[in-house]
Short mmCIF file of C-alpha atoms in Angstrom, two decimals:
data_model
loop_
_atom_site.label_atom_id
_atom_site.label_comp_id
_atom_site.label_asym_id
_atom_site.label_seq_id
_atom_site.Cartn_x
_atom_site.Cartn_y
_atom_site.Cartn_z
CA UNK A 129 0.00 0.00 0.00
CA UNK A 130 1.11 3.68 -0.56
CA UNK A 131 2.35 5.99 2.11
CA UNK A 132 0.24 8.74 1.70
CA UNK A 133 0.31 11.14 4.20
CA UNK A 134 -3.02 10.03 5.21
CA UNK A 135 -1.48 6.83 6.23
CA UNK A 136 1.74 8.43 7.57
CA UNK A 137 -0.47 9.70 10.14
CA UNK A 138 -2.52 6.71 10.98
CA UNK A 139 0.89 4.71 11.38
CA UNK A 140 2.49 7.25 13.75
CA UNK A 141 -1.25 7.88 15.50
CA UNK A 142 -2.96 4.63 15.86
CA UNK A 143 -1.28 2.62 18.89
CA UNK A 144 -1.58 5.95 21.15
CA UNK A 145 -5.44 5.18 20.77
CA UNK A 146 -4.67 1.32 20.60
CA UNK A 147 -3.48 0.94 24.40
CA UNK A 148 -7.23 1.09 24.85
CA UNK A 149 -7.31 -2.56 23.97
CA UNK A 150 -4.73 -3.89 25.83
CA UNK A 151 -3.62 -2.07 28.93
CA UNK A 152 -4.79 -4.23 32.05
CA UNK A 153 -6.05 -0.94 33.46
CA UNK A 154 -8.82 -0.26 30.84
CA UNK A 155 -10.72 -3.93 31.52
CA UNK A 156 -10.00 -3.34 35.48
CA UNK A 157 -11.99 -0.14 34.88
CA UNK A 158 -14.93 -1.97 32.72
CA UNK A 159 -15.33 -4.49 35.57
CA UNK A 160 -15.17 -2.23 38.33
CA UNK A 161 -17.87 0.02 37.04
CA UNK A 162 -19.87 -3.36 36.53
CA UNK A 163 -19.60 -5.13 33.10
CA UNK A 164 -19.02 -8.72 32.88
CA UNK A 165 -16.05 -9.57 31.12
CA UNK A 166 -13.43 -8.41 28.11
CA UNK A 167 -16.22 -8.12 25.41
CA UNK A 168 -18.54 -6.50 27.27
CA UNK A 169 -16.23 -3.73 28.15
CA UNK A 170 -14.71 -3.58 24.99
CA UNK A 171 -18.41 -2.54 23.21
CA UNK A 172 -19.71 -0.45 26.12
CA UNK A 173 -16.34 1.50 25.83
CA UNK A 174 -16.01 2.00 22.46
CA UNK A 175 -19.43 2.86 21.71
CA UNK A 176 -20.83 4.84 25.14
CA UNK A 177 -20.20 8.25 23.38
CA UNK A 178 -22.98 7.40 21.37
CA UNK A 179 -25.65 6.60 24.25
CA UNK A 180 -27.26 3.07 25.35
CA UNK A 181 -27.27 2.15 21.62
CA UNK A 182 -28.32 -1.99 21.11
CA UNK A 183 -27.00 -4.73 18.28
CA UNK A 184 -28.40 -3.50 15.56
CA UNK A 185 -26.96 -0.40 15.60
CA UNK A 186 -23.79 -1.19 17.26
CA UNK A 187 -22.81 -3.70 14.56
CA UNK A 188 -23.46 -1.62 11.88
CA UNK A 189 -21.33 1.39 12.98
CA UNK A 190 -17.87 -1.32 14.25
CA UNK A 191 -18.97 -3.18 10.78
CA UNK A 192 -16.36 -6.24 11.28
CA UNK A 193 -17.92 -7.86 14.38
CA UNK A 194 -20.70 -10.85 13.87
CA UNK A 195 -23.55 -9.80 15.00
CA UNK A 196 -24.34 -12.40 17.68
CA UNK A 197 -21.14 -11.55 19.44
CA UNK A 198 -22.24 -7.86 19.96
CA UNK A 199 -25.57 -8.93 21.03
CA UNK A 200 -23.82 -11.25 23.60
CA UNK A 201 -22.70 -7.42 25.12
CA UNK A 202 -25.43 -4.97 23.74
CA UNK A 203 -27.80 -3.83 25.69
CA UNK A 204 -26.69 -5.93 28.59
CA UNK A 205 -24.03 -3.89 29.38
CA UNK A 206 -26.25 -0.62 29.62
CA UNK A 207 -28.37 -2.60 32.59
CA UNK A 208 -24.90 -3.03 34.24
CA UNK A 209 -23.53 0.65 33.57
CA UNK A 210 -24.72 3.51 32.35
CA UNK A 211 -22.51 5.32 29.10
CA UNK A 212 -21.51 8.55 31.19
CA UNK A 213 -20.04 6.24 33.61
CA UNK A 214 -18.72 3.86 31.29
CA UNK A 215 -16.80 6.51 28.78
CA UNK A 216 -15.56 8.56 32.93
CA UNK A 217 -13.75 5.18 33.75
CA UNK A 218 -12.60 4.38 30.25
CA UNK A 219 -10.99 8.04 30.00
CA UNK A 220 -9.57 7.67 33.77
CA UNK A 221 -8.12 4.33 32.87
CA UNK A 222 -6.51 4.94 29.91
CA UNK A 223 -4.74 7.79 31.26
CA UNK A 224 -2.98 6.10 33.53
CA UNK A 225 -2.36 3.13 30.64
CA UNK A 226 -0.38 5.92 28.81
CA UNK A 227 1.06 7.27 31.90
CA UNK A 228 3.55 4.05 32.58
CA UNK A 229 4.88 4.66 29.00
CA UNK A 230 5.24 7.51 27.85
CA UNK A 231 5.53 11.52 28.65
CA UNK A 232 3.04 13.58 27.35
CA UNK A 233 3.91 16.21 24.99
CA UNK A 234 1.78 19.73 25.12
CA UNK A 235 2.88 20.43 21.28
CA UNK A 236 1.57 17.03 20.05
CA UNK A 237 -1.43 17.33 22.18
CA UNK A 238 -2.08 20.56 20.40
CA UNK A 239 -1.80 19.42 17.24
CA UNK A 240 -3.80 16.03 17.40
CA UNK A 241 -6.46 18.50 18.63
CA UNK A 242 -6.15 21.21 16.03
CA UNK A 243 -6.11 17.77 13.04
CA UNK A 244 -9.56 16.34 14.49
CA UNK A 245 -10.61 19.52 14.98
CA UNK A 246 -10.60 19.83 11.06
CA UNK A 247 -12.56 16.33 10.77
CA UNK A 248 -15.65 16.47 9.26
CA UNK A 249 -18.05 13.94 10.48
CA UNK A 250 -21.08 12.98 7.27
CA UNK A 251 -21.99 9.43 7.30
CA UNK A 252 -19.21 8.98 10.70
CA UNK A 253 -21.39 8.55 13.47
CA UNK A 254 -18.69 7.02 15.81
CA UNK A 255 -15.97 9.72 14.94
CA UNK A 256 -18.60 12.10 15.29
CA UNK A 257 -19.61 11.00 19.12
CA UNK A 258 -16.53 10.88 20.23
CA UNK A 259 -15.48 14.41 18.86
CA UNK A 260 -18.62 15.17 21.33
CA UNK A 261 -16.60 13.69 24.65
CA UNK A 262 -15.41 16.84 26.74
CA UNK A 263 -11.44 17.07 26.65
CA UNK A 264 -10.15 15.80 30.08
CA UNK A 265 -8.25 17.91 32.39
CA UNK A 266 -4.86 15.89 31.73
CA UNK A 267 -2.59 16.16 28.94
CA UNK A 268 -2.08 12.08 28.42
CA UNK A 269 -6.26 12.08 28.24
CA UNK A 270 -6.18 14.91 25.52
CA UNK A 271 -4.04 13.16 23.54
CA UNK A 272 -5.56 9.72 23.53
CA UNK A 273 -8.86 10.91 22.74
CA UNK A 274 -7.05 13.72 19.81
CA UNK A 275 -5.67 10.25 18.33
CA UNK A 276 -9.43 8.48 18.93
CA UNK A 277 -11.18 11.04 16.87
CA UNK A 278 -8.69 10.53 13.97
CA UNK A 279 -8.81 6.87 14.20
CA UNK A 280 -12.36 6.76 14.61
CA UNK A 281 -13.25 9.13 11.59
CA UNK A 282 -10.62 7.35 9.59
CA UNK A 283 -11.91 4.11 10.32
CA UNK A 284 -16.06 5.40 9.84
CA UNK A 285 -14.12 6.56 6.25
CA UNK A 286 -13.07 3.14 5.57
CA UNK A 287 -16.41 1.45 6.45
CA UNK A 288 -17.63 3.72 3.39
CA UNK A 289 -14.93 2.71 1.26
CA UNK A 290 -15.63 -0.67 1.49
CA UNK A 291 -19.44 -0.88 1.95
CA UNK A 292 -19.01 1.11 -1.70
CA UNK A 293 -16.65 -2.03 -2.79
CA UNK A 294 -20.11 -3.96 -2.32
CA UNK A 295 -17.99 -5.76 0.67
CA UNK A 296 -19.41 -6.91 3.97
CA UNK A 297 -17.35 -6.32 7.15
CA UNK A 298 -16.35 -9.75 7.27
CA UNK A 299 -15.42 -9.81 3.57
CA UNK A 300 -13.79 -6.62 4.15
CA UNK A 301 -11.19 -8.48 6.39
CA UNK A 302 -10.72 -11.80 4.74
CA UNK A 303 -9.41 -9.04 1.86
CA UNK A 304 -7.14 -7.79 4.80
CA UNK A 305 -6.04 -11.43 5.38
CA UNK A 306 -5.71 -12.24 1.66
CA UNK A 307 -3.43 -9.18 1.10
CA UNK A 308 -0.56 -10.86 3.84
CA UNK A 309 -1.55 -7.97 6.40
CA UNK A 310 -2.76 -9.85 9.55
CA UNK A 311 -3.91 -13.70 9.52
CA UNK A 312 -7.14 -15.67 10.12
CA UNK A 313 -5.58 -16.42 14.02
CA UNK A 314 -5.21 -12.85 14.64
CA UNK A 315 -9.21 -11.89 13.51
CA UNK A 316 -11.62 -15.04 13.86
CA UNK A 317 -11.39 -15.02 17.58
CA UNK A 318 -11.46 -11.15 17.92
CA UNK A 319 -14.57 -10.42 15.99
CA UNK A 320 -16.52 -13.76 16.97
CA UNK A 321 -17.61 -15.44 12.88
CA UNK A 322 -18.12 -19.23 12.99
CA UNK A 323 -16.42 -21.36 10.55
CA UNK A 324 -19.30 -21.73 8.84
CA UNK A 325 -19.53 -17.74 8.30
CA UNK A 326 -16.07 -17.74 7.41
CA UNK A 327 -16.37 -20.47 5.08
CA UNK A 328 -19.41 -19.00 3.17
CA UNK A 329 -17.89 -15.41 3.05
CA UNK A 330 -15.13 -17.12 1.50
CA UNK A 331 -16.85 -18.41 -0.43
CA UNK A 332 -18.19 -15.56 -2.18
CA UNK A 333 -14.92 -13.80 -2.67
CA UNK A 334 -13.96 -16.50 -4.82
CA UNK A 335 -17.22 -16.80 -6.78
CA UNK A 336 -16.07 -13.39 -7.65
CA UNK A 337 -12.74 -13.62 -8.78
CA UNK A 338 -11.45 -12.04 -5.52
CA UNK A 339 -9.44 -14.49 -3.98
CA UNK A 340 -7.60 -17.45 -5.37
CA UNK A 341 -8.40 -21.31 -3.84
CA UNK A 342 -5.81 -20.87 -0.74
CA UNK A 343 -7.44 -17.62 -0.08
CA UNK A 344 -5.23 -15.02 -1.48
CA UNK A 345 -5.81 -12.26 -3.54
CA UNK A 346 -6.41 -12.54 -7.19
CA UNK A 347 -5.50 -9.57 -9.37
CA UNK A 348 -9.04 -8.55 -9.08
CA UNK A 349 -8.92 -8.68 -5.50
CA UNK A 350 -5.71 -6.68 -5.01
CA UNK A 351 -7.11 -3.98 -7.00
CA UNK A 352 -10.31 -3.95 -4.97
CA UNK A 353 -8.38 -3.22 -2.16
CA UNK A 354 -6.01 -0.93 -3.57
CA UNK A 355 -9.04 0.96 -4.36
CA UNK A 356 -10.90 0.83 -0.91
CA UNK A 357 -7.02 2.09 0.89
CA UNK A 358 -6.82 4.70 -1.51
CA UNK A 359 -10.32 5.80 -0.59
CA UNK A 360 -9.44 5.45 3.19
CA UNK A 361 -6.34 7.41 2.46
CA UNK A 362 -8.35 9.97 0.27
CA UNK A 363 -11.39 10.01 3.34
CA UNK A 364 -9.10 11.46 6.29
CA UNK A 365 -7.12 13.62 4.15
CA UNK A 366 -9.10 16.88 6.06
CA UNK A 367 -7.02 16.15 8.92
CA UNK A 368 -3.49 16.24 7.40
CA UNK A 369 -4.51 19.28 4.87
CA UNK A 370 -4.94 21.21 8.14
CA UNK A 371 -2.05 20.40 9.66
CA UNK A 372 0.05 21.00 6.08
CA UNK A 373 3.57 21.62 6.64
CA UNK A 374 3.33 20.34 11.13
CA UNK A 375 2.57 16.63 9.37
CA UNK A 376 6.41 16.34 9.77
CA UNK A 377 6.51 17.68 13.22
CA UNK A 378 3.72 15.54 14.24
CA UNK A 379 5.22 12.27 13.15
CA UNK A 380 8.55 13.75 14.58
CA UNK A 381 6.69 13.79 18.21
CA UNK A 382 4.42 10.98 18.05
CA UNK A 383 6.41 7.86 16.39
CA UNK A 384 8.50 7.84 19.29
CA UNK A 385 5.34 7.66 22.00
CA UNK A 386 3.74 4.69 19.69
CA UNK A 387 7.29 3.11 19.51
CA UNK A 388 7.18 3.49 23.11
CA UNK A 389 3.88 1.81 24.33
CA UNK A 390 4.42 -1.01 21.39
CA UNK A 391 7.66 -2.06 22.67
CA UNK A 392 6.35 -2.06 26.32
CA UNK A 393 4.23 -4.72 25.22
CA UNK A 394 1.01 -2.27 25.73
CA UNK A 395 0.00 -2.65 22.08
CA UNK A 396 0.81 -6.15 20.65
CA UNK A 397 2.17 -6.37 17.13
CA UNK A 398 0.49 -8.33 15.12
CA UNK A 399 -2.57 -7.31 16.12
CA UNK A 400 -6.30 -7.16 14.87
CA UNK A 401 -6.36 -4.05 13.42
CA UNK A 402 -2.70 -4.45 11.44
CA UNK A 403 -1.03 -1.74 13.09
CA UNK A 404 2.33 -2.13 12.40
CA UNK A 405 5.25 -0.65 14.75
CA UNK A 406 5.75 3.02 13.26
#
């Protein structure tokens, strides 16, 4: 794939908002406010800018999970904890995730801020809830929710991309897996399809000329995806035509901090989204 500045900034960006997922302080927070296990958290979290929303909705907007594994969380979670409490934890926690990693940095904090301030949010309905969330009193919150508002608008932009590939979420990934960027072990048990799912998506990739019999990507294929990344890239480009000539002096500041947390073993590489180590 290119290196568009677009995806420059995603690299460099993208495990600051990633410790989210991993630190052990963000599930103690889930569980102490009173949801039941990883899962749970993870969808209360990620969504509770956006209210007590239920399966239906919440599966549309995160696109790449099964369905019946968000309704195993959705709206269970909201009889547990309510969203204002859940996104007050999930701030608090991640805070102090950051905190045993890296030093925050008032420059990059300002100009995370000023980038998603430049995000516009048609058709991104998680991007545009979380660009709703108050900015906490401490630097180290600023910045992780800064880099959650550009992943989150990027990654609404590339639900658009490939719903206009005529690709389902799932589909959408096995493309991700066919192009060598993360494997089946990394996704299947992270976004909860059967076998039989997987099998029949498969299955349909190949009926059209997608991907070859071991699953890889035909010609056809790679050129769909080309196509959707280029459409990602060309999606969150508001954010680095504001920042113009700081893209440098971003990068400059924040490669270091994702460095940082990935070799602390906060953000795993591989992982399920196919952030690589910037």
């Amino acid at each position: 794939m290119s290196t568009s500045p677009a995806r420059r900034l995603w690299a460099a960006v993208e495990p600051l908002h990633a410790v989210v997922y991993f630190a052990p302080e963000t599930a103690s927070a889930a569980k102490d406010v009173g949801l039941r296990g990883y899962w749970m958290g993870y969808f209360a979290g990620r969504l509770a800018p956006l209210g007590p929303v239920g399966p239906a909705a919440a599966t549309s907007v995160l696109f790449g999970f099964a369905p019946a594994m968000v309704a195993r969380a959705l709206p269970d979670a909201w009889s547990f904890a309510s969203p204002r409490d859940v996104l007050a934890t999930r701030l608090e926690a991640v805070e102090a995730a950051l905190s045993r990693v890296v030093e925050p940095d008032a420059e990059l904090v300002s100009l995370l801020e000023r980038a998603a301030g430049a995000c516009r949010f048609d058709g991104r309905p998680l991007a545009a809830a979380w660009s709703a969330v108050p900015r906490p009193p401490g630097a180290l919150g600023r910045l992780w929710l800064a880099a959650t508002v550009l992943r989150e608008h990027r990654g609404d932009g590339h639900v658009l991309a490939a719903v206009h590939a005529g690709l389902t979420g799932l589909e959408t990934t096995l493309t991700h897996i066919g192009d060598g960027v993360i494997g089946r072990a990394d996704v299947q048990p992270h976004r909860g399809w059967s076998d039989a799912e997987w099998t029949e998506a498969l299955a349909s990739l190949r009926s059209r000329g997608l991907l070859d019999g071991d699953g890889r990507l035909t010609a056809e294929g790679a050129a769909v995806r080309r196509r959707i990344e280029e459409d990602t890239d060309r999606l969150a480009q508001a954010p680095v035509a504001e920042l113009g000539a700081d893209l440098d002096r971003v990068l400059e500041l924040a490669v270091p901090l994702s460095r940082a947390a990935i070799d602390a073993g906060v953000v795993p590489v591989p992982n399920p989204m196919g952030v690589p180590r910037p």
